[in-house]
Each structure stands twice: as structure tokens, then as C-alpha cells.
CSV table of C-alpha atoms and ligand atoms in Angstrom, one decimal:
chain,number,residue,atom,x,y,z
A,47,MET,CA,18.3,15.1,-7.6
A,48,ALA,CA,17.8,17.8,-4.9
A,49,ALA,CA,18.2,16.7,-1.3
A,50,PRO,CA,14.8,16.2,0.3
A,51,SER,CA,13.7,19.2,2.5
A,52,ARG,CA,13.0,18.7,6.1
A,53,PRO,CA,9.7,19.3,7.9
A,54,THR,CA,9.1,22.5,9.7
A,55,THR,CA,8.2,21.7,13.3
A,56,ASP,CA,10.9,22.7,15.9
A,57,GLU,CA,12.7,19.9,17.7
A,58,GLN,CA,10.9,20.1,21.1
A,59,THR,CA,7.3,20.2,20.0
A,60,PRO,CA,5.8,16.7,19.6
A,61,VAL,CA,4.6,16.3,16.0
A,62,LEU,CA,1.5,14.6,17.2
A,63,GLU,CA,-0.2,14.9,20.6
A,64,ILE,CA,-3.4,13.1,21.4
A,65,GLU,CA,-4.9,13.3,24.9
A,66,GLU,CA,-7.9,11.4,26.1
A,67,LEU,CA,-9.4,10.7,22.7
A,68,HIS,CA,-12.8,9.1,22.6
A,69,VAL,CA,-14.6,8.1,19.4
A,70,THR,CA,-18.2,6.8,19.4
A,71,PHE,CA,-20.0,5.7,16.3
A,72,ARG,CA,-23.6,6.6,16.9
A,73,SER,CA,-26.6,4.9,15.2
A,74,ARG,CA,-30.3,4.6,15.9
A,75,ARG,CA,-29.7,0.9,16.9
A,76,ARG,CA,-26.7,1.3,19.1
A,77,ASP,CA,-23.5,3.3,19.9
A,78,VAL,CA,-20.1,1.7,19.4
A,79,ARG,CA,-17.4,3.1,21.6
A,80,ALA,CA,-14.6,2.4,19.2
A,81,VAL,CA,-11.8,4.5,20.9
A,82,ARG,CA,-11.9,4.8,24.7
A,83,GLY,CA,-9.4,7.3,26.1
A,84,VAL,CA,-6.4,7.1,23.9
A,85,SER,CA,-3.4,9.3,24.7
A,86,LEU,CA,-0.1,9.4,22.9
A,87,LYS,CA,2.7,11.6,21.7
A,88,VAL,CA,5.0,11.2,18.7
A,89,GLN,CA,8.2,13.2,18.4
A,90,ARG,CA,9.9,14.5,15.3
A,91,GLY,CA,11.7,11.7,13.4
A,92,GLU,CA,10.1,9.0,15.5
A,93,VAL,CA,8.3,5.9,14.2
A,94,LEU,CA,5.3,4.9,16.4
A,95,GLY,CA,3.8,1.5,15.5
A,96,ILE,CA,0.1,0.9,16.5
A,97,VAL,CA,-0.9,-2.8,16.6
A,98,GLY,CA,-3.8,-4.9,17.6
A,99,GLU,CA,-6.3,-7.3,16.2
A,100,SER,CA,-9.2,-6.3,13.8
A,101,GLY,CA,-11.7,-3.9,15.3
A,102,CYS,CA,-9.6,-2.6,18.2
A,103,GLY,CA,-9.7,1.0,17.0
A,104,LYS,CA,-6.4,1.5,15.2
A,105,SER,CA,-7.8,3.1,12.1
A,106,THR,CA,-10.4,5.1,14.0
A,107,THR,CA,-7.6,6.6,16.1
A,108,ALA,CA,-5.6,7.5,13.1
A,109,LEU,CA,-8.5,8.9,11.1
A,110,ALA,CA,-9.7,11.0,14.1
A,111,VAL,CA,-6.5,13.0,13.9
A,112,THR,CA,-7.4,14.4,10.4
A,113,ARG,CA,-11.2,14.0,11.0
A,114,LEU,CA,-11.6,11.6,8.1
A,115,LEU,CA,-14.3,9.7,9.9
A,116,PRO,CA,-18.0,9.6,8.9
A,117,THR,CA,-20.4,12.1,10.4
A,118,THR,CA,-21.8,9.4,12.7
A,119,ALA,CA,-18.5,9.4,14.6
A,120,GLU,CA,-18.6,11.6,17.7
A,121,ILE,CA,-15.0,12.7,18.5
A,122,VAL,CA,-14.2,14.0,22.0
A,123,ALA,CA,-10.7,14.7,23.1
A,124,THR,CA,-8.9,16.8,25.6
A,125,ARG,CA,-6.3,17.6,23.0
A,126,ILE,CA,-5.3,16.8,19.4
A,127,ARG,CA,-2.4,18.7,18.1
A,128,VAL,CA,-0.5,18.2,14.9
A,129,ALA,CA,2.8,20.0,14.3
A,130,GLY,CA,1.7,22.7,16.7
A,131,VAL,CA,-1.8,23.2,15.2
A,132,ASP,CA,-4.6,22.6,17.6
A,133,LEU,CA,-7.1,20.2,16.0
A,134,THR,CA,-9.2,19.6,19.1
A,135,SER,CA,-12.1,21.5,17.5
A,136,PRO,CA,-10.7,22.2,14.1
A,137,SER,CA,-11.9,24.7,11.6
A,138,VAL,CA,-12.2,23.8,7.9
A,139,ARG,CA,-9.2,26.1,7.4
A,140,ASP,CA,-7.1,24.2,9.9
A,141,LEU,CA,-8.0,20.8,8.4
A,142,THR,CA,-7.2,22.0,4.9
A,143,LYS,CA,-3.8,23.3,6.2
A,144,ILE,CA,-3.1,20.0,7.9
A,145,ARG,CA,-4.2,17.4,5.4
A,146,GLY,CA,-1.6,16.8,2.7
A,147,ALA,CA,0.6,19.7,3.9
A,148,LYS,CA,1.5,18.7,7.4
A,149,VAL,CA,0.1,15.2,7.5
A,150,GLY,CA,0.6,12.7,4.6
A,151,MET,CA,-1.7,9.7,4.6
A,152,ILE,CA,-1.3,6.2,3.2
A,153,PHE,CA,-4.1,3.7,3.3
A,154,GLN,CA,-4.3,0.0,2.7
A,155,ASP,CA,-6.2,0.2,-0.7
A,156,PRO,CA,-4.5,2.7,-3.1
A,157,THR,CA,-7.1,1.9,-5.7
A,158,SER,CA,-9.9,3.6,-3.7
A,159,SER,CA,-7.6,6.5,-2.7
A,160,LEU,CA,-6.4,7.3,-6.2
A,161,ASN,CA,-8.6,9.1,-8.7
A,162,PRO,CA,-9.1,6.7,-11.7
A,163,SER,CA,-9.6,9.5,-14.2
A,164,MET,CA,-6.6,11.6,-13.4
A,165,THR,CA,-3.0,10.8,-14.4
A,166,ILE,CA,-0.7,9.8,-11.6
A,167,GLY,CA,1.6,12.8,-12.4
A,168,ASP,CA,-1.3,15.2,-11.9
A,169,GLN,CA,-2.3,13.5,-8.7
A,170,ILE,CA,1.2,13.9,-7.2
A,171,ALA,CA,1.4,17.5,-8.5
A,172,GLU,CA,-1.9,18.5,-7.0
A,173,PRO,CA,-0.8,18.9,-3.3
A,174,LEU,CA,2.3,20.7,-4.5
A,175,ARG,CA,0.2,23.3,-6.3
A,176,LEU,CA,-2.4,23.5,-3.5
A,177,HIS,CA,-0.1,23.6,-0.5
A,178,ALA,CA,3.4,24.5,-1.7
A,179,GLY,CA,2.2,27.1,-4.2
A,180,LEU,CA,4.1,25.6,-7.2
A,181,GLY,CA,3.0,26.6,-10.7
A,182,ARG,CA,1.8,23.9,-13.2
A,183,ALA,CA,5.2,23.3,-14.9
A,184,GLU,CA,7.2,23.3,-11.7
A,185,ALA,CA,4.7,20.9,-10.0
A,186,ALA,CA,4.8,18.6,-13.0
A,187,ARG,CA,8.6,18.5,-12.8
A,188,ALA,CA,8.6,17.9,-9.1
A,189,ALA,CA,6.0,15.1,-9.5
A,190,ALA,CA,8.2,13.3,-12.0
A,191,GLU,CA,11.1,13.6,-9.6
A,192,LEU,CA,9.0,12.2,-6.7
A,193,LEU,CA,7.9,9.3,-8.8
A,194,GLY,CA,11.5,8.4,-9.5
A,195,ARG,CA,12.3,8.8,-5.8
A,196,VAL,CA,9.6,6.3,-4.8
A,197,GLY,CA,11.2,3.8,-7.2
A,198,ILE,CA,9.0,3.9,-10.3
A,199,ALA,CA,11.3,3.3,-13.3
A,200,ASP,CA,11.1,5.6,-16.3
A,201,ALA,CA,9.3,8.2,-14.2
A,202,GLN,CA,9.3,10.8,-16.9
A,203,GLN,CA,7.3,8.5,-19.1
A,204,ARG,CA,5.1,7.1,-16.4
A,205,VAL,CA,3.7,10.5,-15.1
A,206,GLY,CA,1.1,10.3,-17.9
A,207,ASP,CA,-0.2,6.9,-16.8
A,208,TYR,CA,-3.6,6.4,-15.1
A,209,PRO,CA,-3.8,4.3,-11.9
A,210,HIS,CA,-5.2,1.2,-13.8
A,211,GLN,CA,-2.0,1.0,-15.8
A,212,LEU,CA,0.0,0.3,-12.6
A,213,SER,CA,0.5,-2.8,-10.4
A,214,GLY,CA,-0.8,-2.8,-6.8
A,215,GLY,CA,2.8,-2.1,-5.5
A,216,GLN,CA,3.3,0.7,-8.0
A,217,ARG,CA,0.0,2.3,-7.0
A,218,GLN,CA,1.1,2.2,-3.4
A,219,ARG,CA,4.4,3.9,-4.4
A,220,VAL,CA,2.3,6.6,-6.0
A,221,MET,CA,0.3,7.0,-2.8
A,222,ILE,CA,3.6,7.3,-0.9
A,223,ALA,CA,4.8,10.0,-3.4
A,224,ILE,CA,1.5,11.9,-2.8
A,225,ALA,CA,1.9,11.6,1.0
A,226,VAL,CA,5.5,12.8,1.1
A,227,ALA,CA,5.1,15.5,-1.7
A,228,CYS,CA,4.9,18.5,0.6
A,229,THR,CA,7.4,17.1,3.1
A,230,PRO,CA,4.9,16.7,5.9
A,231,ASP,CA,5.7,16.6,9.6
A,232,LEU,CA,3.8,13.4,10.0
A,233,ILE,CA,2.9,10.4,7.9
A,234,LEU,CA,-0.1,8.3,9.0
A,235,ALA,CA,0.2,4.9,7.3
A,236,ASP,CA,-2.7,2.6,7.9
A,237,GLU,CA,-2.1,-1.0,6.9
A,238,ALA,CA,0.0,0.4,4.0
A,239,THR,CA,1.4,-2.9,3.0
A,240,THR,CA,-1.2,-5.4,4.1
A,241,ALA,CA,-2.8,-5.9,0.6
A,242,LEU,CA,0.6,-6.6,-1.1
A,243,ASP,CA,2.4,-9.8,-1.5
A,244,VAL,CA,5.4,-10.5,0.7
A,245,THR,CA,8.1,-9.4,-1.6
A,246,VAL,CA,6.4,-6.1,-2.6
A,247,GLN,CA,5.5,-5.6,1.0
A,248,ALA,CA,9.2,-5.7,2.0
A,249,GLU,CA,10.1,-3.3,-0.8
A,250,ILE,CA,7.4,-0.8,0.2
A,251,LEU,CA,8.5,-1.0,3.8
A,252,ASP,CA,12.1,-0.3,2.8
A,253,LEU,CA,11.0,2.7,0.8
A,254,LEU,CA,8.9,4.1,3.6
A,255,ARG,CA,11.8,3.6,6.1
A,256,GLY,CA,14.3,5.2,3.7
A,257,LEU,CA,12.0,8.3,3.1
A,258,GLN,CA,11.3,8.6,6.8
A,259,ARG,CA,15.0,8.6,7.7
A,260,ASP,CA,16.0,11.0,4.9
A,261,THR,CA,13.4,13.6,5.8
A,262,GLY,CA,13.1,13.2,9.5
A,263,THR,CA,9.3,12.9,9.2
A,264,ALA,CA,7.5,11.3,12.1
A,265,LEU,CA,5.6,8.2,11.1
A,266,VAL,CA,2.6,6.5,12.7
A,267,PHE,CA,2.5,3.0,11.3
A,268,VAL,CA,-0.7,1.1,11.8
A,269,SER,CA,-0.7,-2.7,11.3
A,270,HIS,CA,-2.3,-5.8,12.7
A,271,ASP,CA,1.1,-7.5,12.3
A,272,LEU,CA,3.4,-7.1,15.2
A,273,GLY,CA,6.3,-8.6,13.2
A,274,VAL,CA,6.1,-5.8,10.6
A,275,VAL,CA,5.8,-3.1,13.2
A,276,GLY,CA,8.6,-4.6,15.4
A,277,ASP,CA,10.9,-4.4,12.4
A,278,PHE,CA,11.0,-0.6,12.2
A,279,ALA,CA,9.1,1.2,14.9
A,280,ASP,CA,10.9,3.0,17.7
A,281,ARG,CA,8.0,2.6,20.1
A,282,VAL,CA,4.9,0.5,19.9
A,283,ALA,CA,1.4,1.1,21.1
A,284,VAL,CA,-0.7,-2.1,21.5
A,285,MET,CA,-4.4,-1.5,21.3
A,286,TYR,CA,-7.2,-3.7,22.6
A,287,ALA,CA,-10.9,-2.9,22.6
A,288,GLY,CA,-10.4,0.8,21.9
A,289,GLN,CA,-7.7,1.4,24.4
A,290,ILE,CA,-3.9,1.4,24.4
A,291,VAL,CA,-2.9,-1.4,26.7
A,292,GLU,CA,0.9,-1.2,26.3
A,293,LEU,CA,3.1,1.6,25.0
A,294,ARG,CA,6.8,1.1,25.2
A,295,ASP,CA,10.1,1.1,23.5
A,296,VAL,CA,10.0,-1.5,20.7
A,297,ARG,CA,13.0,-3.6,22.1
A,298,ASP,CA,11.6,-3.7,25.6
A,299,LEU,CA,8.1,-4.5,24.5
A,300,LEU,CA,9.2,-7.4,22.2
A,301,SER,CA,11.7,-8.9,24.7
A,302,ARG,CA,9.8,-8.4,27.9
A,303,PRO,CA,6.1,-7.7,27.2
A,304,ARG,CA,4.2,-6.6,30.2
A,305,HIS,CA,0.6,-6.8,29.1
A,306,PRO,CA,-0.8,-10.4,28.8
A,307,TYR,CA,-2.4,-9.4,25.4
A,308,THR,CA,1.0,-8.2,24.1
A,309,ALA,CA,2.5,-11.5,25.3
A,310,ALA,CA,-0.2,-13.4,23.5
A,311,LEU,CA,0.3,-11.4,20.3
A,312,LEU,CA,4.0,-12.3,20.4
A,313,GLU,CA,3.1,-15.9,20.7
A,314,CYS,CA,1.0,-15.6,17.6
A,315,ALA,CA,3.9,-14.1,15.6
A,316,PRO,CA,6.3,-16.9,15.0
A,317,ARG,CA,8.9,-14.6,13.4
A,318,ILE,CA,9.5,-12.7,16.6
A,319,GLY,CA,8.0,-15.0,19.3
A,320,THR,CA,10.5,-16.8,21.5
A,321,ALA,CA,10.6,-20.6,21.6
A,322,ARG,CA,7.4,-21.6,19.9
A,323,ARG,CA,7.3,-23.0,16.4
A,324,LEU,CA,3.5,-23.0,15.9
A,325,PRO,CA,1.6,-19.8,16.6
A,326,THR,CA,-0.9,-20.1,19.4
A,327,PRO,CA,-4.2,-18.4,18.6
A,328,ILE,CA,-5.7,-16.1,21.3
A,329,LEU,CA,-8.9,-17.9,22.3
A,330,GLY,CA,-12.1,-15.9,22.5
A,331,GLY,CA,-12.8,-12.5,21.1
A,332,PRO,CA,-12.8,-8.9,22.3
A,333,PRO,CA,-15.8,-7.5,24.1
A,334,ASP,CA,-18.8,-5.9,22.4
A,335,LEU,CA,-18.0,-2.2,22.3
A,336,GLY,CA,-21.7,-1.5,22.0
A,337,ARG,CA,-22.0,-2.3,25.7
A,338,PRO,CA,-20.3,-0.6,28.7
A,339,VAL,CA,-17.0,-2.3,29.6
A,340,VAL,CA,-16.4,-2.7,33.4
A,341,GLY,CA,-13.0,-3.6,34.7
A,342,CYS,CA,-10.4,-4.9,32.2
A,343,ALA,CA,-11.7,-5.5,28.7
A,344,PHE,CA,-9.2,-8.4,28.2
A,345,ARG,CA,-10.2,-10.4,31.3
A,346,ALA,CA,-12.4,-13.0,29.6
A,347,ARG,CA,-9.3,-14.1,27.6
A,348,CYS,CA,-6.6,-13.5,30.2
A,349,ALA,CA,-4.8,-16.3,32.1
A,350,ARG,CA,-3.4,-13.9,34.7
A,351,VAL,CA,-6.7,-12.4,35.9
A,352,VAL,CA,-7.0,-11.3,39.5
A,353,GLU,CA,-9.9,-10.2,41.5
A,354,ARG,CA,-9.8,-6.4,40.8
A,355,CYS,CA,-9.7,-7.0,37.1
A,356,ALA,CA,-13.5,-7.5,37.2
A,357,THR,CA,-14.2,-4.1,38.8
A,358,ASP,CA,-11.3,-1.6,38.3
A,359,ASP,CA,-10.2,-0.2,34.9
A,360,PRO,CA,-6.5,-0.8,34.7
A,361,GLY,CA,-6.1,2.1,32.2
A,362,PRO,CA,-4.3,4.4,34.7
A,363,GLU,CA,-1.5,1.8,35.1
A,364,LEU,CA,-0.4,2.5,31.5
A,365,GLU,CA,1.3,5.8,32.4
A,366,ARG,CA,2.9,4.3,35.5
A,367,ILE,CA,4.3,1.0,34.2
A,368,GLY,CA,3.7,1.2,30.4
A,369,ALA,CA,1.0,-1.5,30.5
A,370,ALA,CA,-2.7,-1.2,31.5
A,371,CYS,CA,-2.7,-4.2,33.7
A,372,TRP,CA,-3.2,-5.2,37.4
A,373,ASN,CA,-1.0,-8.3,37.1
A,374,PRO,CA,1.6,-7.7,34.4
A,375,VAL,CA,3.7,-10.5,32.8
A,376,SER,CA,7.2,-9.1,33.3
A,377,SER,CA,8.2,-7.9,36.7
A,378,VAL,CA,8.1,-4.1,36.8
A,379,SER,CA,10.3,-1.9,39.0
A,380,GLN,CA,8.3,0.8,40.7
A,381,GLY,CA,7.6,3.9,38.6
A,382,SER,CA,9.2,2.5,35.4
A,383,ALA,CA,7.2,2.9,32.2
A,384,SER,CA,9.9,1.9,29.7
B,617,ATP,N1,-18.1,3.8,10.1
B,617,ATP,C1,-18.3,3.0,11.2
B,617,ATP,N2,-19.5,2.9,11.7
B,617,ATP,C2,-19.8,2.2,12.8
B,617,ATP,N3,-18.8,1.5,13.4
B,617,ATP,C3,-17.6,1.5,13.0
B,617,ATP,C4,-17.2,2.3,11.8
B,617,ATP,N4,-15.9,2.2,11.6
B,617,ATP,C5,-15.4,1.4,12.5
B,617,ATP,N5,-16.4,1.0,13.3
B,617,ATP,C6,-16.3,0.1,14.5
B,617,ATP,O1,-15.3,0.7,15.4
B,617,ATP,C7,-14.5,-0.3,15.9
B,617,ATP,C8,-13.0,0.0,15.6
B,617,ATP,O2,-12.8,-0.1,14.2
B,617,ATP,P1,-11.5,0.2,13.4
B,617,ATP,O3,-11.7,0.2,12.0
B,617,ATP,O4,-10.9,1.4,14.0
B,617,ATP,O5,-10.6,-1.0,13.9
B,617,ATP,P2,-9.1,-1.5,13.3
B,617,ATP,O6,-8.3,-1.7,14.6
B,617,ATP,O7,-8.6,-0.5,12.4
B,617,ATP,O8,-9.4,-2.8,12.6
B,617,ATP,P3,-8.8,-3.5,11.3
B,617,ATP,O9,-7.5,-4.2,11.8
B,617,ATP,O10,-9.8,-4.5,10.9
B,617,ATP,O11,-8.5,-2.5,10.3
B,617,ATP,C9,-15.0,-1.6,15.4
B,617,ATP,O12,-15.8,-2.2,16.3
B,617,ATP,C10,-15.7,-1.2,14.1
B,617,ATP,O13,-16.7,-2.2,13.9
B,618,SF4,S1,-5.8,-6.3,34.2
B,618,SF4,FE1,-6.2,-8.4,34.8
B,618,SF4,S2,-7.5,-9.3,33.2
B,618,SF4,FE2,-6.6,-7.4,32.4
B,618,SF4,S3,-4.8,-8.1,31.3
B,618,SF4,FE3,-4.1,-7.6,33.4
B,618,SF4,S4,-4.3,-9.4,34.6
B,618,SF4,FE4,-5.4,-9.8,32.7
B,619,MG,MG1,-8.1,-0.6,10.4
């Protein structure tokens, strides 16, 4: 089998740059500020995990990059750049160039992402014909090879199968084959293993990790499960109520969390939490993003709350200490964000 080719971006340019991203879902009844000032960079070959509980804006952030949000979503950003292409105000041409070619996407539910009336071989071959300019026969050969590389046995025979003939895990492998077909610079995986049972989940994670390492593709791995993310991300962004509240190297974040919300998430994850045997649920819920948030969005649930938490947004502290918090959990040496 030919060695996988490597993506095209040069070493220094971040593969993904997001600066001050805001996404608001507008409706006649109310506006929901789902993403409130997210900034992040992902370097070539890096795995960034994004974690946080349901509704905190993980998917909206990921989908805003490739503009796969409904028309009710208003996206405002100082900068969105993927592999050197400016997507802050993208043209249809830029988006076509980016989706599938420079960014591969894997979602939670492969059933709704795959076309039920098209063979899996044709679905894998499609981006190769569209973006890599391969002819029909060449793309079909490459599709069979990709199917084998993502671990489908008897790939040559299976290319003619339709999605309903595959198990959930196999369908997710097909999604991965489609996502990596054109050797993208970036893979966005949103809850890619959440719907699968534990054994299959582990196999798919291994596959993703292997492909990511072989190709040097950057990976943004979105999950509500800090245990899964902690296993293979290089850095982790913890989101809460539409903001990143902690963004640090994975080992530092897991061993010495700074934001009280990260610490609480770790307590809820028995596999990686420290001494506790029983997970402790985080009491209360996030604020209503249909209303303005004043001060820290976590304060109603926070045991470390201090006076200014009620009035001042701790967001700017993220860049300074790696956590958006006025009273962080672990002691922080001045100016250290790692
Ligand atoms: N199409 C939409 N229209 C209106 N509001 C939306 C839409 N999609 C998401 N939202 C709202 O935006 C906020 C962020 O949702 P998002 O799906 O990004 O969260 P998430 O972190 O991915 O959650 P989950 O872990 O459940 O996937 C939530 O309050 C959600 O209700
Ligand atoms: S800013 Fe205040 S309320 Fe928010 S997490 Fe930190 S200590 Fe808690
Ligand atoms: Mg989501």
C-alpha cells in the first residue's frame, strides 16, 4: 500500500486560527448567544480536544469553521483561517475548496451523514474525483484502498455495499475514510465515537489516532467526555456557556486544573479523577444563553466565587494564566499560561 501523503500547509502557519468568534442563533422569540468570543489556534500535527457539557457551544464552534450552521446563525469573528485560507467572510469558492479538501469532518451520526442510496465506494471516491481530480477508475481503486486502511475487511468486495449493510462502527470507519480521502490539513471530529459501544469506540479512537499520526494532519476532537479527550489530545480547551474557560497542555490540565469547572469535570470522570471512587455531579446548570451574562457564567455553581465574579468577565484571564477565572484552583505563577 502506498505511504499516506502529507498535508500541504507549511510548518509555521497554524492549520486553524479562530479569533474572537461569536455565534448567535436568531429567532423571532429570542436570540441565543451560543459562542461568545472563542479564540484558538491549532498547529500542524496537533490534536486539540474540546470538552464541556451539553449545550456549551462545542459543535457550534466546530461547525462555524466550515459554515455548516443553519441560516439563523449569525457568525461574527475577527479571524477564521484554515490552512492559510481566510474564511472570515468566505466565498462559495473558498468553502468548496476547504470542505472535504482541506478539512475533513466526522460527526456523531454516520447514518445521517452518509447517502443511503449510494455505495460506500462511490461516497469515498467522490471527494477524490471532486478535489483531487482523479478519474473514475483511479478514484474507485483509491476508495478500495482507503476502505482497507480504515480497517474494513475484504475492502475490494465491500466497496459495492450500501450504508445499511454496515454496522454502526463500520459506517463510522467509512466516514473516516471520506474525511481523510484528500489528506486534509485538518480533521474536525465532533463526538465521533459517542454513539458507539465501548469496544468499538476504542477501536475507532485507535484508528483516528493512527491515521492522524501517519499523516501529520491536525485534529480537533470534540467530546463531552474528558476521559476520552485526555487520552490523546495534546492540548485541551474546556468550554462553558459559549466560552473557552481553560486551554492548556493536556497533562497540566489533567494534573493541575486551574478553572473550577475543569476541576469539577475531572471529579465527574472517575477514570482520570484523583482519589474519588464515585463521580460527583456538578450541581445546577449553565446560564440561559438567551439572556445577557454578567460577570462569570459559572458563578452560580462555583465554590470559589469571589466578589468580582459577579461583575467582571474573567475571559481576559484565559490568555494570561490559561484559565478564565478570578480565583483559580491551582496556584499560578505570574504570566504562566501553560
Ligand atoms: N440550530 C440551532 N438553533 C438554535 N439554537 C441552537 C441551534 N444549535 C444549537 N443551538 C443552541 O446553541 C447552544 C450551543 O449548542 P451546541 O450544539 O454547540 O452545544 P454542544 O456543546 O455541541 O452540545 P452537545 O454536547 O449536546 O453536542 C445551545 O444552547 C443550543 O441549544
Ligand atoms: S471567576 Fe469566580 S465564579 Fe468564575 S470560576 Fe472563577 S472563582 Fe468561580
Ligand atoms: Mg455537539
